[in-house]
XYZ file of C-alpha atoms in Angstrom:
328
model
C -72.604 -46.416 127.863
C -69.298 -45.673 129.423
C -66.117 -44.536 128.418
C -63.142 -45.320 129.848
C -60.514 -42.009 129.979
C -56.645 -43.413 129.467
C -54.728 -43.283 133.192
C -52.349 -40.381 133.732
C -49.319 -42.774 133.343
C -49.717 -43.721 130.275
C -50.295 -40.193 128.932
C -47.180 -39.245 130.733
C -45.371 -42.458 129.116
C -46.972 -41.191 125.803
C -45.516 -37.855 125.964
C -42.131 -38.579 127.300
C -41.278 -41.115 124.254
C -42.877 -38.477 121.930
C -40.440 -35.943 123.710
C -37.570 -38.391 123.282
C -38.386 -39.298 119.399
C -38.188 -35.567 118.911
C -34.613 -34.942 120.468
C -33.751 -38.066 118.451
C -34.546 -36.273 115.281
C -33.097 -32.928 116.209
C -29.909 -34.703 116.938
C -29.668 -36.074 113.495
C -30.521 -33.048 112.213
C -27.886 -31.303 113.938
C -25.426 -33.920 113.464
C -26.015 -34.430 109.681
C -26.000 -30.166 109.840
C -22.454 -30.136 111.082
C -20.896 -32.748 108.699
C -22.216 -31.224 105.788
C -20.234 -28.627 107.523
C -17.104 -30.172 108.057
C -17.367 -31.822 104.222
C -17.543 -28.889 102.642
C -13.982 -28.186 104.444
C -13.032 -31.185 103.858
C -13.624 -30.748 100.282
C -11.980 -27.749 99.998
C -8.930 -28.706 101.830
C -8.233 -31.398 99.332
C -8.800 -29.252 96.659
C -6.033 -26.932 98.089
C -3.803 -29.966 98.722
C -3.768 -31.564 95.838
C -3.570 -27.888 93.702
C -0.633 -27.654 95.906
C 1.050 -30.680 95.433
C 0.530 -31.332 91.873
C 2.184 -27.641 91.159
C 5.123 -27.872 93.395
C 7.275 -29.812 90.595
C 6.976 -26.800 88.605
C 7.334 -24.249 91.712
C 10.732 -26.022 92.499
C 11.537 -26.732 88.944
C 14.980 -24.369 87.668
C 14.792 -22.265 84.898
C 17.101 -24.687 83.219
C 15.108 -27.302 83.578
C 11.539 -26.182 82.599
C 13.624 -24.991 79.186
C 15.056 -28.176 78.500
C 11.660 -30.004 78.420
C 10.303 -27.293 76.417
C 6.974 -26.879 79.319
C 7.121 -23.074 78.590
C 5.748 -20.844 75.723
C 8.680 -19.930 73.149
C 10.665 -17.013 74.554
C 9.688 -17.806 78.283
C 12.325 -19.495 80.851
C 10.417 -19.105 84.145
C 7.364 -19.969 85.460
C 6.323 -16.299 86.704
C 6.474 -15.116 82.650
C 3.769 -17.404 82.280
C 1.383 -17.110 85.575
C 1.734 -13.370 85.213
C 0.387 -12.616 82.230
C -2.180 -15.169 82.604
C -3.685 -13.821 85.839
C -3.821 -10.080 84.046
C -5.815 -11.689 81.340
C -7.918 -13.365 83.325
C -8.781 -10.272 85.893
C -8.705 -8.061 83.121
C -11.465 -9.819 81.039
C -13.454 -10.599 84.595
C -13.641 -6.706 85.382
C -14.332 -5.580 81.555
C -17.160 -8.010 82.174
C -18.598 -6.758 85.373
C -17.780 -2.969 84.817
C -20.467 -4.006 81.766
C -22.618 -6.146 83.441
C -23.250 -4.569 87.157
C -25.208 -1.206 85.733
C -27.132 -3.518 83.431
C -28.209 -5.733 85.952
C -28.909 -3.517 88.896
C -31.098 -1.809 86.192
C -33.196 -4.643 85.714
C -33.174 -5.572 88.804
C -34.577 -2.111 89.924
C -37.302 -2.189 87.054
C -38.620 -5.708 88.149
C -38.812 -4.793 91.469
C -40.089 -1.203 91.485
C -41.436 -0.179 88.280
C -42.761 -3.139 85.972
C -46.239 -4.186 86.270
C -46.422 -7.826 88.044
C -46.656 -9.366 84.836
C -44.426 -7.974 82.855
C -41.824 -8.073 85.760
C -42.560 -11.727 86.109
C -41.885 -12.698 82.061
C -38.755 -10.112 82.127
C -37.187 -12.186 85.314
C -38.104 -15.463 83.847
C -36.449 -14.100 80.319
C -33.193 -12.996 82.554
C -32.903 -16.088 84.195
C -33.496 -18.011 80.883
C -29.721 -16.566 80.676
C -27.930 -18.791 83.110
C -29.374 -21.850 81.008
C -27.441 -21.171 78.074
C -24.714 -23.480 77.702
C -21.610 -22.031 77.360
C -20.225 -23.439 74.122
C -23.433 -21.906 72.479
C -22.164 -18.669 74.076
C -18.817 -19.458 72.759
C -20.177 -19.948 69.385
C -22.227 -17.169 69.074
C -19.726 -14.564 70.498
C -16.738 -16.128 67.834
C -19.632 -16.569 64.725
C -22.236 -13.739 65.762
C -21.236 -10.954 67.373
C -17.514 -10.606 66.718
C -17.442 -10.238 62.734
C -20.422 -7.397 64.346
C -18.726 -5.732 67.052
C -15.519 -5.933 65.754
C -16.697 -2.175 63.055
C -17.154 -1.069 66.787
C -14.192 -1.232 68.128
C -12.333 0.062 64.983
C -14.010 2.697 65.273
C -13.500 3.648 69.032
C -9.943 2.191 68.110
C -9.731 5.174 65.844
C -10.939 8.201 68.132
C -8.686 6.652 70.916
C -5.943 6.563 69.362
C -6.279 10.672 68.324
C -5.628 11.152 72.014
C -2.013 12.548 73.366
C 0.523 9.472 73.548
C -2.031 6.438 73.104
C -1.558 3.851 70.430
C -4.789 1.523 69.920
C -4.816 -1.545 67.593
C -7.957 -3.263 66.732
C -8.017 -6.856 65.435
C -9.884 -6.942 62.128
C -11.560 -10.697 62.953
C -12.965 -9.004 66.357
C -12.040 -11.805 68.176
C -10.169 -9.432 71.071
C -10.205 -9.641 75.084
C -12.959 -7.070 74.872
C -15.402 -9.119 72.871
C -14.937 -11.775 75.197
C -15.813 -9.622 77.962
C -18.907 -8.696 76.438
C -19.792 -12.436 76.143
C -18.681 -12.768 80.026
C -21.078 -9.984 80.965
C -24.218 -11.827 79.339
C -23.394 -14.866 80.884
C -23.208 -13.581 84.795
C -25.824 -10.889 83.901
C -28.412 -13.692 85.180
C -26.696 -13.880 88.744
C -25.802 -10.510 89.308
C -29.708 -9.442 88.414
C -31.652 -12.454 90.423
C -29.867 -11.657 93.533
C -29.894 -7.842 93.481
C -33.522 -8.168 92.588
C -34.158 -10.211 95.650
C -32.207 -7.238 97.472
C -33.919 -4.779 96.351
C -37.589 -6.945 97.042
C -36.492 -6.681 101.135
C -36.318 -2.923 100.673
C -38.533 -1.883 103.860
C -41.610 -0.859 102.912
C -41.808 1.754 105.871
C -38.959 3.465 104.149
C -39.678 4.302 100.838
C -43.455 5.042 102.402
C -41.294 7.568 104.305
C -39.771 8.846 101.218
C -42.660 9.646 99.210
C -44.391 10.938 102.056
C -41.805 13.695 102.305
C -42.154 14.183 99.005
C -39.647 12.501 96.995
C -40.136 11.018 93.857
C -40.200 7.644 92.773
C -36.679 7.913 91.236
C -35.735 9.853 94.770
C -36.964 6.866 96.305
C -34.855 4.504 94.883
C -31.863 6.721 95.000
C -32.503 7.500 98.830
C -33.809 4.280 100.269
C -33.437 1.065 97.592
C -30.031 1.767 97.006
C -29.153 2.147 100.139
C -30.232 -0.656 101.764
C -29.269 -2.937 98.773
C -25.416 -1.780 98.289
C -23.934 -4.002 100.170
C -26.181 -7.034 98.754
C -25.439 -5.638 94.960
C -21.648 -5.866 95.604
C -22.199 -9.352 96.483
C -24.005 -10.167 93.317
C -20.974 -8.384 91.432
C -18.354 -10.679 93.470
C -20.616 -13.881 92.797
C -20.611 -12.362 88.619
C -16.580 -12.178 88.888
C -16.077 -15.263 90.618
C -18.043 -16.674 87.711
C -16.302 -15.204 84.573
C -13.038 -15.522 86.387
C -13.584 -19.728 85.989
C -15.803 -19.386 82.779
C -13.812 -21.114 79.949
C -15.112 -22.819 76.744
C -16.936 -19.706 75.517
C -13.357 -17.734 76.202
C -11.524 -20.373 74.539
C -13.823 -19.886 71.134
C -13.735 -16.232 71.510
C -10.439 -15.002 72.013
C -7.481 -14.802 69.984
C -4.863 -15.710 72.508
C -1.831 -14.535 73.651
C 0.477 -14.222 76.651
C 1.185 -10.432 77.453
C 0.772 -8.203 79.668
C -0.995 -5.838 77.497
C -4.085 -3.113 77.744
C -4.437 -3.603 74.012
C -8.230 -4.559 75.055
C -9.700 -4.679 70.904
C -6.738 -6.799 69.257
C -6.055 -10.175 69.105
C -3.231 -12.101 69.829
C -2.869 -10.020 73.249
C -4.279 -11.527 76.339
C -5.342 -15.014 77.370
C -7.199 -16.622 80.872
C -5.807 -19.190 82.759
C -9.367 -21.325 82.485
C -8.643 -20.955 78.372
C -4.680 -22.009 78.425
C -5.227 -25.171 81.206
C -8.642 -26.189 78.484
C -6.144 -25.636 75.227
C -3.081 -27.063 76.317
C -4.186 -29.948 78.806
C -5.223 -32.278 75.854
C -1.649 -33.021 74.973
C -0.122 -31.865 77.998
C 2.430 -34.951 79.822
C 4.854 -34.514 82.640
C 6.338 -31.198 84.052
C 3.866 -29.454 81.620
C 1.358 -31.022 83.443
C 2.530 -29.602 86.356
C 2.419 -26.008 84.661
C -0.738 -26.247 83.853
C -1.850 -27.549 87.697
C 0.371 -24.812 88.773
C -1.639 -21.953 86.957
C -4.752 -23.580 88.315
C -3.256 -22.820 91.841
C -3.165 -19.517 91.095
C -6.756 -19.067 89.822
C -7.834 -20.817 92.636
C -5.866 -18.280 94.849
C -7.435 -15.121 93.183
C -11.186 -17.038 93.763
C -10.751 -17.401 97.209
C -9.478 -13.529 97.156
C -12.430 -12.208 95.728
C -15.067 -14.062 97.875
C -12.973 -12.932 101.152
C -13.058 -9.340 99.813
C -16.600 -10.264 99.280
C -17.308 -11.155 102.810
C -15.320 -8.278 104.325
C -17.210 -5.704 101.889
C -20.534 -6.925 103.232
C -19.619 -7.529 106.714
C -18.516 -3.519 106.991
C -22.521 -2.915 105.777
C -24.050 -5.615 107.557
C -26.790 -3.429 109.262
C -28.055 -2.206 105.715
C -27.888 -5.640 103.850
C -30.614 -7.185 102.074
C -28.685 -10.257 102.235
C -28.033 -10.664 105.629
C-alpha cells in the first residue's frame, strides 16, 4: 500500500497562511495593546477636564460673592481658607498613617518571606490580605465604636507627658474620635498593600546574594540588613506611595471617625481640629446646590492634584534606584 506525501506547494501555501494568521493576531494584539493605552489617557484627561471645569466657577468666584451665597464655612470669605486647611488634614492623616503602617508592613513582609515556615507564611499572607477585603464602613464603624472609646485613655495619657515638655500645649478629645485615631484606622486599611507588594520585593531578593552573605559570615538578620533591604528599597517606597495614595482618597471610614474641623492645626489627639477633603466633599455633597457645588468640585481638584504628586514622586524615587528594584 502506498502513501501519497502532500506536494511542496501546498506545504508552502500551508505555512504562508499560517504565517499570515499569526501577524493577523499579533496586530490585534498590538493594536488593542495601544488603545488600552491611549484610553487610559483618555480617561484621565477627562477626569482632569471636567475637575477643571466644574471648579473654575468657584476659582473665579469674588470673595463677595462666595459670602453672599453662604458656599463657605462660617468665618471663611475665600476659597484658599477652605482648600488649605483641608489639604493639611488630609496629608497630615495620610503620613500619620504610613509613618504607622510602613515598619509594620515591611516587618511582615520580611517574616513571610525570610523567616516563617511555608505554612505559616502562607496563612499569615492570606490573613494580611484578608485586610484589603474589609469594607470600609465596617472600618469606619469599628474605629468610631471600637477602638476610639479604647485608644482614646492612650492618647490622654501621652497628651499628658507631652504637654510637660518646654512650650507645648496638647489637648486630647475625651470621645477619642481625633485625626490620630483615624490614622490608625488608615494604617490597617493600606497595611494589606504596602505588605503584599514589599513581600513580593523582598521574594526577588537574589538568591546568589544573601548565599554570599552568609557565606562570609553574616547572620541571618545581617543578611537582610545587607542584601534584602537593599535590593527591595526602592520597591518598599513604592508600596508606601501606593499606601498614601490610598488613605489620601479613603473616605467613609474617615467620615465616621473623625470629629471634624477646618484648621490648620498639629493638635493630632483632639477633636474638632482637622478634616480630609474625601470626608468634607462625602458630608457636604448631599445637600450641596450651585456655587457650593462648585466648592466642593473645586477641593476635589486639589486632591486630585496632590495624587498625581505623590505617584510622580513615586516614579522619580524608583527611577533614581532602578538597578536595585525588585519591581522593575
Amino acid at each position: 500500500m502506498t502513501t501519497t506525501a502532500s506536494p511542496p506547494l501546498a506545504r508552502g501555501g500551508t505555512r504562508r497562511r499560517r504565517r499570515g494568521t499569526e501577524r493577523g493576531l499579533d496586530r490585534g494584539f498590538r493594536w488593542i495593546s495601544t488603545g488600552s493605552g491611549v484610553l487610559l489617557l483618555v480617561v484621565l484627561a477627562a477626569v482632569a477636564v471636567f475637575l477643571v471645569q466644574q471648579a473654575m466657577p468657584a476659582l473665579t468666584a469674588g470673595s463677595d460673592e462666595l459670602v453672599a451665597q453662604n458656599v463657605l464655612p462660617q468665618g471663611m470669605t475665600s476659597l484658599t481658607q477652605l482648600i488649605v486647611p483641608l489639604v493639611f488634614g488630609t496629608l497630615l492623616a495620610a503620613l500619620l498613617a504610613l509613618v504607622i503602617a510602613t515598619p509594620i508592613a515591611v516587618g511582615i513582609a520580611l517574616y513571610i518571606s525570610h523567616y516563617a515556615p511555608r505554612r505559616v507564611a502562607s496563612a499569615v499572607g492570606y490573613l494580611v490580605d484578608l485586610l484589603a477585603a474589609i469594607p470600609s464602613v465596617v472600618y469606619g464603624l469599628w474605629g468610631g465604636m471600637t477602638l476610639a472609646p479604647i485608644i482614646r485613655v492612650v492618647w490622654n495619657r501621652v497628651a499628658e507627658v507631652l504637654s510637660l515638655l518646654p512650650f507645648w500645649d496638647v489637648r486630647a478629645t475625651a470621645t477619642g474620635r481625633s485625626v490620630a485615631t483615624a490614622s490608625v484606622v488608615l494604617a490597617v486599611m493600606i497595611l494589606p498593600i504596602i505588605t503584599a507588594v514589599s513581600r513580593e520585593v523582598f521574594k526577588q531578593t537574589p538568591r546568589l546574594h544573601e548565599e554570599a552573605a552568609l557565606a562570609l559570615g553574616a547572620t541571618e538578620w545581617e543578611v537582610v540588613r545587607t542584601a534584602v533591604l537593599p535590593f527591595g528599597r526602592s520597591g518598599v517606597v513604592s508600596a508606601a506611595m501606593l499606601g498614601l495614595g490610598r488613605a489620601l482618597g479613603e473616605t467613609m471610614a474617615v467620615l465616621m471617625i473623625l470629629s471634624p474641623g477646618i484648621l490648620v492645626s498639629f493638635q493630632i489627639f483632639d477633636g474638632g481640629q482637622q478634616q480630609t477633603i474625601a470626608a468634607f466633599i462625602a458630608s457636604q455633597f448631599p445637600e450641596a446646590a450651585g456655587l457650593r457645588v462648585n466648592v466642593l468640585i473645586a477641593s476635589g481638584l486639589a486632591l486630585f492634584v496632590i495624587t498625581m504628586l505623590v505617584n510622580m514622586a513615586a516614579r522619580w524615587i524608583v527611577s533614581r534606584r532602578k538597578e536595585f528594584s525588585g519591581a522593575n
